[in-house]
Amino acid sequence: MTTTTRRLVVAAAAALALGLGATACGSDGGKTGADVAPTATGSASAAAPKLSGEVNVFAAASLTGTFTELGKKFETNYPGVKVKFNFGGSSALAQSINSGAPADVFAAASTSTMKTVSDAGGVNGTAANFVRNTLTIAVPKGNPKHVATLKDLTTPGVKVALCAKEVPCGAAAVTALKAAGVDLTPVTLEQDVKGALTKVELGEVDASLVYRTDVKADAAKIDGVDFPEAEKAVNDYPIAALAKAPNKDGAAAFVAYIQSAEAKQVLTAAGFQAP
Amino acid sequence: MSTRTASRSVPAGADGPSPGRPRRRRAAARLPVTLLLPALLGLGFLVLPLVGLLVRAPWSALPEQLTSPGVWEALRLSLFCATAATGVSLVLGVPLAWLLARTEFPGRRLVRALVTLPLVLPPVVGGVALLLVLGRRGIVGRWLDSAFGITLPFHTSGVVLAEAFVAMPFLVISVEGALRAADPRYEEAAATLGASRLTAFRRVTLPLIAPGIGAGAVLAWARALGEFGATITFAGNFPGKTQTMPLAVYLAMERDPEAAIALSLVLLLVSVAVLVGLRDRWMSTP
């Protein structure tokens, strides 16, 4: 009985593995031999190799708006290529890449998050910082609690949401608060920057520390209050083609495109700064 | 629930007192392979991930991981909130089950469907719904805030409410099944002997359905212990106040998978201990 069970367990495992493998195969457009990546200079559409298939891009939640737009432009530049995005907390994305998720490109909201992937040997070449982002205080439209500085967040009766220190926006918040010498007790530690922003939008908290770009994207409902200590907590956003990318050419082309002049325009318009 | 308890009692009776073992073995041998194969695959599918947790556990670093104050804070909070949520479910759920099982009113089937809705609703949807009603800007929450200065989100009571929301249907279904299985003639007999309806419920009905209540309470407790989606959406995440074990596991997974595995082990252990320890006692008797 036990050997039968063991055999069956193995069979079940094999069946599962097979299923997963099939999905992985289905999602890429087949490998091509050429590893030579076009360099990140000038317009990406120039001298492009013939690209095909899908490019799976794992990107930080704070890149949702800009990357969706850039993905469409990239597809126009390279007809026949489809860009698929997986937006989320950078750390969670890094974990799934390290666990073997079939990703071609990773764009993180902090260099330390990218480092967890490159340390695991997951990055093809070196990661390049393409933009930087700073924090701002997000408050409901009209700033009802009259928040003007970080110190104001400690006023009794002001409820604050922060990102958990495990994710880049939380790490940056810790740095900024330390630089300002402000000891702040938030009511909640959210799992990504969008979570912290939503709590302000719903009116459940009076303020939160989020990226300047998030406030800009949500300007209809949210006001931003800039503070000087934000300069001490700058997050660089690195992007890299991944070592196990199923679509190596596509990955290299996308990384190059994000660093192109056309992409820079979109990113700066959204409030990102040049690295 | 009642069907499960019924089917459980059948093989126990068929086993008989002394020749039970050989007979059961023969029964297993007679099982067609076409059923046995998927059954064992199913077992493997459900158990293998848990085995994986044990295999990958950082055993040497485990004592260090588990003695960090954050772990015990989260576990203590989890146990407290799950128990409180079960309490809320008992106080509100048993009368609700009684209403569904013993009374006739128009729209009863609809009410029954609504009561069981949280069973199939994604918990995160429940959390959003709770936030819109009981949050600081919610229909009821706004009034709670202005009149009493109470805000339920970001407070332990919010965790209890979120857990009770997803766990109570388990109790209601279980108790309703027990009530339907219990013969109402006992209550009628008590009434003819002069007992008031409440006395009859307390002295006759309640003891009769005690196993059903127990089973429902255990299920509700276990469900509350594992609650994640509604909690993080409605109650937020703050250590010592609203960060229960599942939330701690999720955040640990972002940065430190080893810590996440260690935390998961604790939660797994507690859940298995409770289910194994209480399930047979409460759920085998009809």
Coordinates of C-alpha atoms in Angstrom, one line a residue:
Chain A
M1 CA 0.0 0.0 0.0
T2 CA 2.7 2.4 1.0
T3 CA 4.7 1.9 -2.2
T4 CA 1.6 2.3 -4.3
T5 CA 0.9 5.5 -2.4
R6 CA 4.4 6.7 -2.9
R7 CA 4.2 6.0 -6.6
L8 CA 0.9 7.8 -6.8
V9 CA 2.3 10.8 -5.0
V10 CA 5.2 10.9 -7.5
A11 CA 2.7 10.5 -10.3
A12 CA 0.6 13.4 -8.9
A13 CA 3.7 15.5 -8.6
A14 CA 4.8 14.7 -12.1
A15 CA 1.3 15.5 -13.4
L16 CA 1.4 18.8 -11.7
A17 CA 4.9 19.6 -12.9
L18 CA 3.8 18.7 -16.4
G19 CA 0.9 21.0 -16.2
L20 CA 3.0 23.8 -15.0
G21 CA 5.6 23.1 -17.7
A22 CA 3.0 23.2 -20.4
T23 CA 1.8 26.6 -19.3
A24 CA 5.3 27.9 -19.2
C25 CA 5.9 26.7 -22.7
G26 CA 2.7 28.1 -24.0
S27 CA 3.5 31.6 -22.8
D28 CA 6.6 32.3 -24.8
G29 CA 7.2 32.5 -28.4
G30 CA 10.0 30.0 -28.5
K31 CA 13.7 30.7 -27.9
T32 CA 16.0 32.1 -30.5
G33 CA 19.7 31.6 -30.4
A34 CA 20.8 35.2 -30.7
D35 CA 21.8 36.6 -27.3
V36 CA 23.2 39.8 -28.7
A37 CA 21.2 42.6 -27.2
P38 CA 20.8 46.0 -29.0
T39 CA 22.4 48.6 -26.8
A40 CA 20.4 51.2 -25.0
T41 CA 21.1 54.2 -27.2
G42 CA 18.9 56.5 -29.1
S43 CA 15.6 55.4 -30.7
A44 CA 14.9 51.8 -30.1
S45 CA 13.0 51.3 -33.3
A46 CA 16.2 51.8 -35.3
A47 CA 18.1 48.7 -36.5
A48 CA 15.7 46.4 -34.6
P49 CA 16.1 42.7 -35.0
K50 CA 13.0 40.8 -36.1
L51 CA 11.1 40.3 -32.9
S52 CA 8.2 38.0 -32.2
G53 CA 6.2 36.4 -29.4
E54 CA 5.4 37.8 -26.0
V55 CA 7.4 39.9 -23.7
N56 CA 6.4 39.4 -20.1
V57 CA 7.3 42.4 -18.0
F58 CA 7.1 42.3 -14.2
A59 CA 6.9 45.8 -12.9
A60 CA 6.5 47.8 -9.7
A61 CA 2.9 48.8 -8.9
S62 CA 3.9 52.5 -9.2
L63 CA 4.8 52.0 -12.9
T64 CA 1.3 50.8 -13.8
G65 CA 0.2 53.8 -15.7
T66 CA 3.4 54.7 -17.5
F67 CA 4.3 51.2 -18.4
T68 CA 0.9 50.4 -19.8
E69 CA 1.2 53.3 -22.1
L70 CA 4.8 52.5 -23.0
G71 CA 3.9 48.9 -23.7
K72 CA 1.4 50.0 -26.3
K73 CA 4.0 52.3 -28.0
F74 CA 6.5 49.4 -27.9
E75 CA 4.0 47.2 -29.7
T76 CA 3.5 49.8 -32.3
N77 CA 7.3 50.0 -32.8
Y78 CA 7.7 46.3 -33.1
P79 CA 4.6 44.9 -34.8
G80 CA 4.1 41.2 -34.0
V81 CA 5.3 41.5 -30.4
K82 CA 2.8 41.5 -27.5
V83 CA 3.8 43.0 -24.1
K84 CA 2.2 41.5 -21.1
F85 CA 2.5 43.1 -17.7
N86 CA 2.4 41.8 -14.2
F87 CA 2.2 44.8 -11.8
G88 CA 2.6 44.4 -8.1
G89 CA 4.7 45.1 -5.0
S90 CA 8.4 44.9 -6.2
S91 CA 9.4 42.5 -3.4
A92 CA 6.6 40.1 -4.2
L93 CA 7.5 40.2 -7.9
A94 CA 11.2 39.6 -7.1
Q95 CA 10.2 36.6 -5.0
S96 CA 8.1 35.1 -7.9
I97 CA 11.0 35.7 -10.4
N98 CA 13.4 33.9 -8.0
S99 CA 10.9 31.1 -7.7
G100 CA 11.0 30.6 -11.5
A101 CA 8.1 32.7 -12.9
P102 CA 8.5 33.0 -16.7
A103 CA 9.4 36.7 -16.8
D104 CA 11.5 38.5 -19.4
V105 CA 12.0 41.9 -17.9
F106 CA 11.9 43.1 -14.3
A107 CA 11.4 46.8 -13.3
A108 CA 11.7 47.3 -9.6
A109 CA 10.9 50.4 -7.4
S110 CA 14.2 50.1 -5.6
T111 CA 17.8 48.9 -6.2
S112 CA 17.7 46.7 -3.1
T113 CA 14.8 44.7 -4.5
M114 CA 16.6 44.3 -7.9
K115 CA 19.6 43.1 -5.9
T116 CA 17.6 40.1 -4.5
V117 CA 17.1 39.0 -8.1
S118 CA 20.7 39.7 -9.3
D119 CA 22.2 38.1 -6.2
A120 CA 20.2 34.9 -7.1
G121 CA 21.8 35.1 -10.6
G122 CA 18.5 36.1 -12.2
V123 CA 19.7 39.1 -14.1
N124 CA 21.2 39.1 -17.6
G125 CA 24.0 41.6 -17.5
T126 CA 23.5 44.5 -15.2
A127 CA 20.4 46.4 -14.2
A128 CA 20.1 50.0 -15.3
N129 CA 18.5 52.7 -13.3
F130 CA 16.0 54.5 -15.6
V131 CA 14.1 56.8 -13.4
R132 CA 13.8 57.9 -9.8
N133 CA 10.9 58.7 -7.6
T134 CA 10.5 60.6 -4.4
L135 CA 7.9 60.5 -1.6
T136 CA 5.2 63.0 -1.0
I137 CA 2.4 63.2 1.6
A138 CA -0.9 62.2 0.1
V139 CA -3.9 63.9 1.6
P140 CA -7.6 64.0 0.6
K141 CA -8.6 66.8 -1.8
G142 CA -8.5 70.1 0.0
N143 CA -6.2 68.8 2.8
P144 CA -8.8 68.9 5.6
K145 CA -6.3 68.2 8.4
H146 CA -4.0 71.0 7.1
V147 CA -1.0 68.8 6.9
A148 CA 2.1 70.9 5.9
T149 CA 5.1 68.9 7.2
L150 CA 6.0 65.4 8.2
K151 CA 5.8 66.6 11.8
D152 CA 2.1 67.3 11.3
L153 CA 1.4 63.6 10.8
T154 CA 2.0 63.0 14.5
T155 CA -0.8 65.4 15.5
P156 CA -3.3 63.5 17.6
G157 CA -6.3 62.6 15.5
V158 CA -4.4 62.4 12.3
K159 CA -4.5 58.8 11.0
V160 CA -1.7 57.8 8.7
A161 CA -1.1 54.8 6.5
L162 CA 2.4 53.8 5.5
C163 CA 3.7 51.1 3.3
A164 CA 5.2 48.1 5.2
K165 CA 9.0 48.5 5.5
E166 CA 9.3 45.2 3.5
V167 CA 8.3 47.0 0.3
P168 CA 10.3 49.9 -1.3
C169 CA 7.8 52.7 -0.5
G170 CA 7.9 51.6 3.1
A171 CA 11.6 51.5 3.2
A172 CA 11.8 55.0 1.7
A173 CA 9.2 56.2 4.3
V174 CA 11.3 54.9 7.1
T175 CA 14.4 56.7 5.7
A176 CA 12.5 60.0 5.3
L177 CA 10.9 59.9 8.8
K178 CA 14.3 59.2 10.3
A179 CA 15.9 62.1 8.4
A180 CA 13.2 64.4 9.7
G181 CA 13.5 63.0 13.2
V182 CA 9.8 62.2 13.3
D183 CA 8.5 59.3 15.3
L184 CA 5.3 58.3 13.7
T185 CA 2.9 55.5 14.6
P186 CA 0.7 54.7 11.5
V187 CA -2.6 52.9 11.9
T188 CA -1.8 50.5 9.1
L189 CA 1.2 49.2 7.1
E190 CA 0.0 48.5 3.6
Q191 CA 1.5 45.8 1.3
D192 CA 2.1 48.2 -1.6
V193 CA 1.9 51.8 -2.5
K194 CA -1.5 51.6 -4.2
G195 CA -2.9 50.1 -0.9
A196 CA -1.7 53.1 1.0
L197 CA -3.1 55.5 -1.6
T198 CA -6.5 53.8 -1.6
K199 CA -6.9 54.2 2.1
V200 CA -6.5 58.0 1.7
E201 CA -8.9 58.0 -1.3
L202 CA -11.6 56.2 0.7
G203 CA -11.1 58.6 3.5
E204 CA -10.2 55.9 6.0
V205 CA -6.9 57.7 6.8
D206 CA -6.0 61.4 6.7
A207 CA -2.6 61.0 5.1
S208 CA -0.1 58.5 3.7
L209 CA 3.4 58.6 2.3
V210 CA 3.3 57.6 -1.3
Y211 CA 5.3 58.3 -4.5
R212 CA 4.9 61.7 -6.1
T213 CA 3.9 60.0 -9.3
D214 CA 1.0 58.2 -7.6
V215 CA -0.4 61.5 -6.4
K216 CA 0.0 63.0 -9.9
A217 CA -1.8 60.1 -11.4
D218 CA -4.7 60.4 -9.0
A219 CA -4.8 64.2 -8.8
A220 CA -8.6 64.3 -9.2
K221 CA -9.1 62.8 -5.7
I222 CA -5.8 63.3 -3.9
D223 CA -3.6 66.3 -3.1
G224 CA 0.2 66.0 -2.5
V225 CA 2.2 67.8 0.1
D226 CA 5.9 67.8 -0.6
F227 CA 8.4 67.8 2.2
P228 CA 12.2 68.6 2.1
E229 CA 13.2 65.3 3.7
A230 CA 12.0 63.4 0.7
E231 CA 15.3 64.3 -1.0
K232 CA 17.0 61.9 1.5
A233 CA 14.8 59.0 0.5
V234 CA 15.0 58.8 -3.2
N235 CA 14.1 55.5 -4.9
D236 CA 16.0 54.6 -8.0
Y237 CA 14.1 52.3 -10.4
P238 CA 16.3 49.7 -12.0
I239 CA 15.2 47.7 -15.0
A240 CA 16.9 44.5 -16.3
A241 CA 16.4 41.7 -18.8
L242 CA 16.3 38.4 -16.9
A243 CA 18.7 35.6 -17.3
K244 CA 16.0 33.0 -17.7
A245 CA 13.9 35.1 -20.1
P246 CA 12.0 32.9 -22.5
N247 CA 12.1 35.7 -25.0
K248 CA 15.7 37.1 -24.8
D249 CA 15.5 39.4 -27.8
G250 CA 12.2 40.8 -26.8
A251 CA 13.5 41.4 -23.2
A252 CA 16.6 43.3 -24.5
A253 CA 14.5 45.4 -26.9
F254 CA 12.1 46.3 -24.2
V255 CA 14.8 47.3 -21.7
A256 CA 16.4 49.4 -24.4
Y257 CA 13.1 51.0 -25.3
I258 CA 12.4 52.0 -21.7
Q259 CA 15.7 54.0 -21.7
S260 CA 15.0 55.6 -25.1
A261 CA 14.1 59.3 -25.5
E262 CA 10.5 58.5 -26.4
A263 CA 10.0 56.5 -23.1
K264 CA 11.8 59.2 -21.1
Q265 CA 9.2 61.7 -22.2
V266 CA 6.3 59.6 -21.0
L267 CA 8.0 58.9 -17.7
T268 CA 8.9 62.5 -16.9
A269 CA 5.4 63.6 -17.9
A270 CA 4.1 61.3 -15.2
G271 CA 6.3 62.9 -12.6
F272 CA 9.3 60.6 -12.5
Q273 CA 12.8 62.2 -12.4
A274 CA 15.8 61.4 -14.4
P275 CA 18.2 59.1 -12.5
Chain B
M1 CA -23.0 19.2 7.5
S2 CA -25.7 16.9 8.4
T3 CA -25.1 14.8 5.4
R4 CA -21.5 14.5 6.2
T5 CA -22.2 13.3 9.8
A6 CA -24.7 10.8 8.5
S7 CA -22.3 9.3 6.0
R8 CA -19.6 9.1 8.6
S9 CA -21.8 7.1 10.9
V10 CA -22.5 4.5 8.2
P11 CA -19.1 2.9 7.9
A12 CA -18.7 3.0 11.7
G13 CA -21.9 0.9 12.0
A14 CA -21.0 -1.5 9.1
D15 CA -17.6 -2.2 10.6
G16 CA -19.2 -4.1 13.5
P17 CA -17.5 -4.6 16.8
S18 CA -14.9 -7.4 16.4
P19 CA -14.4 -8.4 12.7
G20 CA -14.1 -4.8 11.7
R21 CA -10.5 -4.8 10.5
P22 CA -10.5 -7.6 8.0
R23 CA -13.9 -6.5 6.6
R24 CA -12.6 -3.0 6.1
R25 CA -9.6 -4.3 4.3
R26 CA -11.8 -6.3 2.0
A27 CA -13.9 -3.3 1.3
A28 CA -10.8 -1.4 0.3
A29 CA -9.7 -4.2 -2.0
R30 CA -13.1 -4.2 -3.7
L31 CA -12.8 -0.5 -4.5
P32 CA -12.5 -0.1 -8.2
V33 CA -9.1 1.3 -9.3
T34 CA -10.9 3.9 -11.4
L35 CA -12.0 5.5 -8.1
L36 CA -8.9 4.7 -6.0
L37 CA -6.5 6.4 -8.4
P38 CA -8.2 9.8 -8.5
A39 CA -8.9 9.5 -4.8
L40 CA -5.2 9.0 -4.0
L41 CA -4.3 11.7 -6.5
G42 CA -6.7 14.0 -4.7
L43 CA -5.1 13.1 -1.4
G44 CA -1.7 13.8 -2.7
F45 CA -2.7 17.1 -4.2
L46 CA -4.1 18.3 -0.9
V47 CA -1.4 17.0 1.3
L48 CA 1.8 17.5 -0.8
P49 CA 1.9 21.3 -0.5
L50 CA 1.8 20.8 3.3
V51 CA 4.6 18.3 3.0
G52 CA 6.5 20.8 0.9
L53 CA 6.2 23.3 3.8
L54 CA 7.8 20.7 6.1
V55 CA 10.6 19.8 3.7
R56 CA 11.5 23.4 3.0
A57 CA 11.2 24.5 6.7
P58 CA 14.4 26.2 7.9
W59 CA 14.7 23.8 10.9
S60 CA 18.0 25.1 12.2
A61 CA 16.8 28.8 12.1
L62 CA 13.4 27.9 13.4
P63 CA 13.9 28.5 17.1
E64 CA 15.3 32.0 16.3
Q65 CA 12.4 32.7 13.9
L66 CA 9.7 31.6 16.3
T67 CA 11.0 33.3 19.4
S68 CA 11.0 36.8 17.8
P69 CA 8.4 38.8 19.6
G70 CA 6.5 39.6 16.4
V71 CA 5.5 36.0 15.9
W72 CA 4.0 35.6 19.3
E73 CA 2.2 38.9 19.0
A74 CA 0.7 37.8 15.7
L75 CA -0.2 34.3 17.0
R76 CA -1.7 35.7 20.2
L77 CA -3.8 38.2 18.2
S78 CA -4.8 35.5 15.8
L79 CA -6.0 33.1 18.6
F80 CA -7.8 35.9 20.4
C81 CA -9.5 37.3 17.3
A82 CA -10.6 33.9 16.0
T83 CA -12.1 33.0 19.4
A84 CA -13.8 36.4 19.7
A85 CA -15.2 36.0 16.1
T86 CA -16.5 32.5 17.1
G87 CA -18.2 34.0 20.1
V88 CA -19.9 36.6 17.9
S89 CA -20.9 33.9 15.5
L90 CA -22.4 31.8 18.4
V91 CA -24.4 34.7 19.9
L92 CA -25.8 35.8 16.5
G93 CA -25.5 32.6 14.5
V94 CA -27.4 30.1 16.7
P95 CA -30.6 32.3 16.8
L96 CA -30.2 32.9 13.1
A97 CA -30.0 29.2 12.4
W98 CA -33.0 28.6 14.6
L99 CA -34.9 31.2 12.6
L100 CA -34.0 29.5 9.4
A101 CA -34.8 25.9 10.6
R102 CA -37.8 26.4 12.8
T103 CA -39.9 29.2 11.3
E104 CA -41.7 29.8 8.1
F105 CA -41.6 33.3 6.6
P106 CA -41.8 34.7 3.1
G107 CA -38.4 35.0 1.5
R108 CA -36.8 32.5 3.8
R109 CA -34.9 30.8 1.0
L110 CA -33.5 34.2 -0.1
V111 CA -32.4 34.9 3.5
R112 CA -30.8 31.5 3.6
A113 CA -28.9 32.2 0.4
L114 CA -27.8 35.6 1.7
V115 CA -26.6 34.1 5.0
T116 CA -24.4 31.6 3.1
L117 CA -23.1 34.1 0.6
P118 CA -19.9 34.9 2.5
L119 CA -19.0 31.2 2.0
V120 CA -18.5 31.7 -1.7
L121 CA -17.8 35.4 -1.8
P122 CA -14.1 36.3 -2.2
P123 CA -13.1 37.5 1.3
V124 CA -11.5 40.6 -0.2
V125 CA -15.0 41.5 -1.5
G126 CA -16.3 41.1 2.0
G127 CA -13.6 43.4 3.2
V128 CA -14.5 46.1 0.7
A129 CA -18.2 45.7 1.6
L130 CA -17.4 46.0 5.3
L131 CA -15.2 49.1 4.7
L132 CA -18.0 50.8 2.7
V133 CA -20.5 50.2 5.6
L134 CA -18.4 50.3 8.7
G135 CA -15.5 52.4 7.6
R136 CA -14.9 55.9 8.7
R137 CA -16.9 57.2 5.6
G138 CA -19.3 54.2 5.6
I139 CA -23.0 54.4 6.0
V140 CA -22.9 53.1 9.6
G141 CA -19.3 53.9 10.3
R142 CA -19.7 57.6 9.7
W143 CA -22.3 57.7 12.5
L144 CA -20.2 55.5 14.8
D145 CA -17.3 57.9 14.3
S146 CA -19.3 61.1 14.8
A147 CA -21.5 59.9 17.7
F148 CA -19.0 57.7 19.7
G149 CA -15.6 58.4 18.1
I150 CA -15.4 54.8 17.2
T151 CA -13.6 53.7 14.1
L152 CA -13.6 50.0 13.4
P153 CA -10.9 49.8 10.7
F154 CA -7.3 49.6 12.0
H155 CA -8.6 48.3 15.3
T156 CA -8.7 44.8 16.7
S157 CA -12.5 44.9 16.8
G158 CA -12.3 45.3 13.0
V159 CA -10.4 42.1 12.7
V160 CA -13.0 40.3 14.8
L161 CA -15.8 41.7 12.6
A162 CA -14.0 40.7 9.4
E163 CA -13.4 37.2 10.7
A164 CA -16.9 36.8 12.0
F165 CA -18.3 37.9 8.6
V166 CA -16.6 35.1 6.8
A167 CA -16.8 32.5 9.6
M168 CA -20.4 32.8 10.8
P169 CA -22.0 31.1 7.8
F170 CA -20.1 27.9 8.7
L171 CA -21.7 27.9 12.1
V172 CA -25.2 28.8 10.8
I173 CA -25.2 26.0 8.3
S174 CA -24.0 23.5 10.8
V175 CA -26.5 24.5 13.5
E176 CA -29.3 24.7 11.0
G177 CA -28.6 21.2 9.8
A178 CA -28.5 19.9 13.4
L179 CA -31.8 21.7 14.1
R180 CA -33.5 20.1 11.0
A181 CA -32.2 16.7 12.1
A182 CA -33.5 17.2 15.7
D183 CA -37.1 16.1 16.2
P184 CA -39.3 19.1 17.1
R185 CA -41.7 16.8 19.0
Y186 CA -39.4 17.0 22.0
E187 CA -39.8 20.7 22.1
E188 CA -43.6 20.3 21.7
A189 CA -43.6 17.8 24.5
A190 CA -41.7 20.2 26.7
A191 CA -44.2 22.9 25.8
T192 CA -47.2 20.7 26.8
L193 CA -45.5 20.0 30.1
G194 CA -45.6 23.8 30.8
A195 CA -42.2 24.9 29.7
S196 CA -42.0 28.3 28.0
R197 CA -40.6 28.4 24.5
L198 CA -37.3 29.9 25.7
T199 CA -37.0 27.2 28.5
A200 CA -37.8 24.5 25.9
F201 CA -35.1 25.9 23.6
R202 CA -32.6 26.2 26.4
R203 CA -33.2 22.9 28.2
V204 CA -34.3 20.6 25.3
T205 CA -33.2 21.9 21.9
L206 CA -29.8 23.2 22.9
P207 CA -28.5 20.0 24.4
L208 CA -30.0 18.1 21.5
I209 CA -28.0 20.1 18.9
A210 CA -24.9 20.7 21.0
P211 CA -22.7 18.5 18.7
G212 CA -23.9 20.5 15.8
I213 CA -23.1 23.7 17.5
G214 CA -19.7 22.4 18.5
A215 CA -18.9 21.3 15.0
G216 CA -20.0 24.6 13.6
A217 CA -18.0 26.5 16.2
V218 CA -14.8 24.6 15.4
L219 CA -15.3 25.2 11.7
A220 CA -16.0 28.8 12.3
W221 CA -12.9 29.2 14.5
A222 CA -10.7 27.5 12.0
R223 CA -12.0 29.6 9.2
A224 CA -11.5 32.8 11.3
L225 CA -8.0 31.8 12.1
G226 CA -7.1 31.6 8.5
E227 CA -8.9 34.7 7.4
F228 CA -6.8 37.0 5.2
G229 CA -8.6 39.0 2.5
A230 CA -11.3 40.6 4.5
T231 CA -8.9 41.4 7.4
I232 CA -6.2 43.1 5.3
T233 CA -8.8 45.1 3.4
F234 CA -11.0 46.1 6.3
A235 CA -8.8 46.1 9.4
G236 CA -5.5 47.0 7.8
N237 CA -2.2 45.7 9.0
F238 CA -0.4 46.8 12.1
P239 CA 1.7 44.6 14.4
G240 CA 0.0 43.9 17.8
K241 CA -3.3 45.4 16.7
T242 CA -4.5 44.1 13.5
Q243 CA -1.6 41.9 12.1
T244 CA -2.8 38.4 12.4
M245 CA -0.7 35.4 11.4
P246 CA -1.9 35.1 7.8
L247 CA -1.0 38.8 7.3
A248 CA 2.3 38.3 8.9
V249 CA 3.0 35.4 6.6
Y250 CA 2.1 37.4 3.5
L251 CA 4.3 40.3 4.4
A252 CA 7.2 38.0 5.4
M253 CA 6.9 36.3 2.0
E254 CA 7.8 39.7 0.4
R255 CA 11.2 39.8 2.0
D256 CA 12.1 36.7 3.9
P257 CA 10.6 33.5 2.6
E258 CA 12.2 31.5 5.4
A259 CA 10.4 33.5 8.0
A260 CA 7.2 33.1 6.0
I261 CA 7.7 29.3 6.0
A262 CA 8.3 29.3 9.8
L263 CA 5.2 31.3 10.5
S264 CA 3.1 29.1 8.1
L265 CA 4.3 26.0 10.1
V266 CA 3.0 27.5 13.3
L267 CA -0.4 28.3 11.7
L268 CA -0.5 24.8 10.2
L269 CA 0.3 23.2 13.5
V270 CA -2.3 25.1 15.4
S271 CA -5.0 24.4 12.7
V272 CA -4.3 20.7 12.5
A273 CA -4.2 20.3 16.3
V274 CA -7.6 21.9 16.6
L275 CA -9.2 20.0 13.8
V276 CA -7.8 16.7 14.8
G277 CA -8.5 17.2 18.5
L278 CA -12.1 18.4 18.1
R279 CA -13.5 17.1 14.9
D280 CA -14.0 13.5 16.0
R281 CA -15.4 14.5 19.4
W282 CA -17.9 16.9 18.0
M283 CA -18.6 15.7 14.5
S284 CA -19.0 12.0 14.7
T285 CA -22.1 12.0 16.8
P286 CA -25.2 13.1 14.9

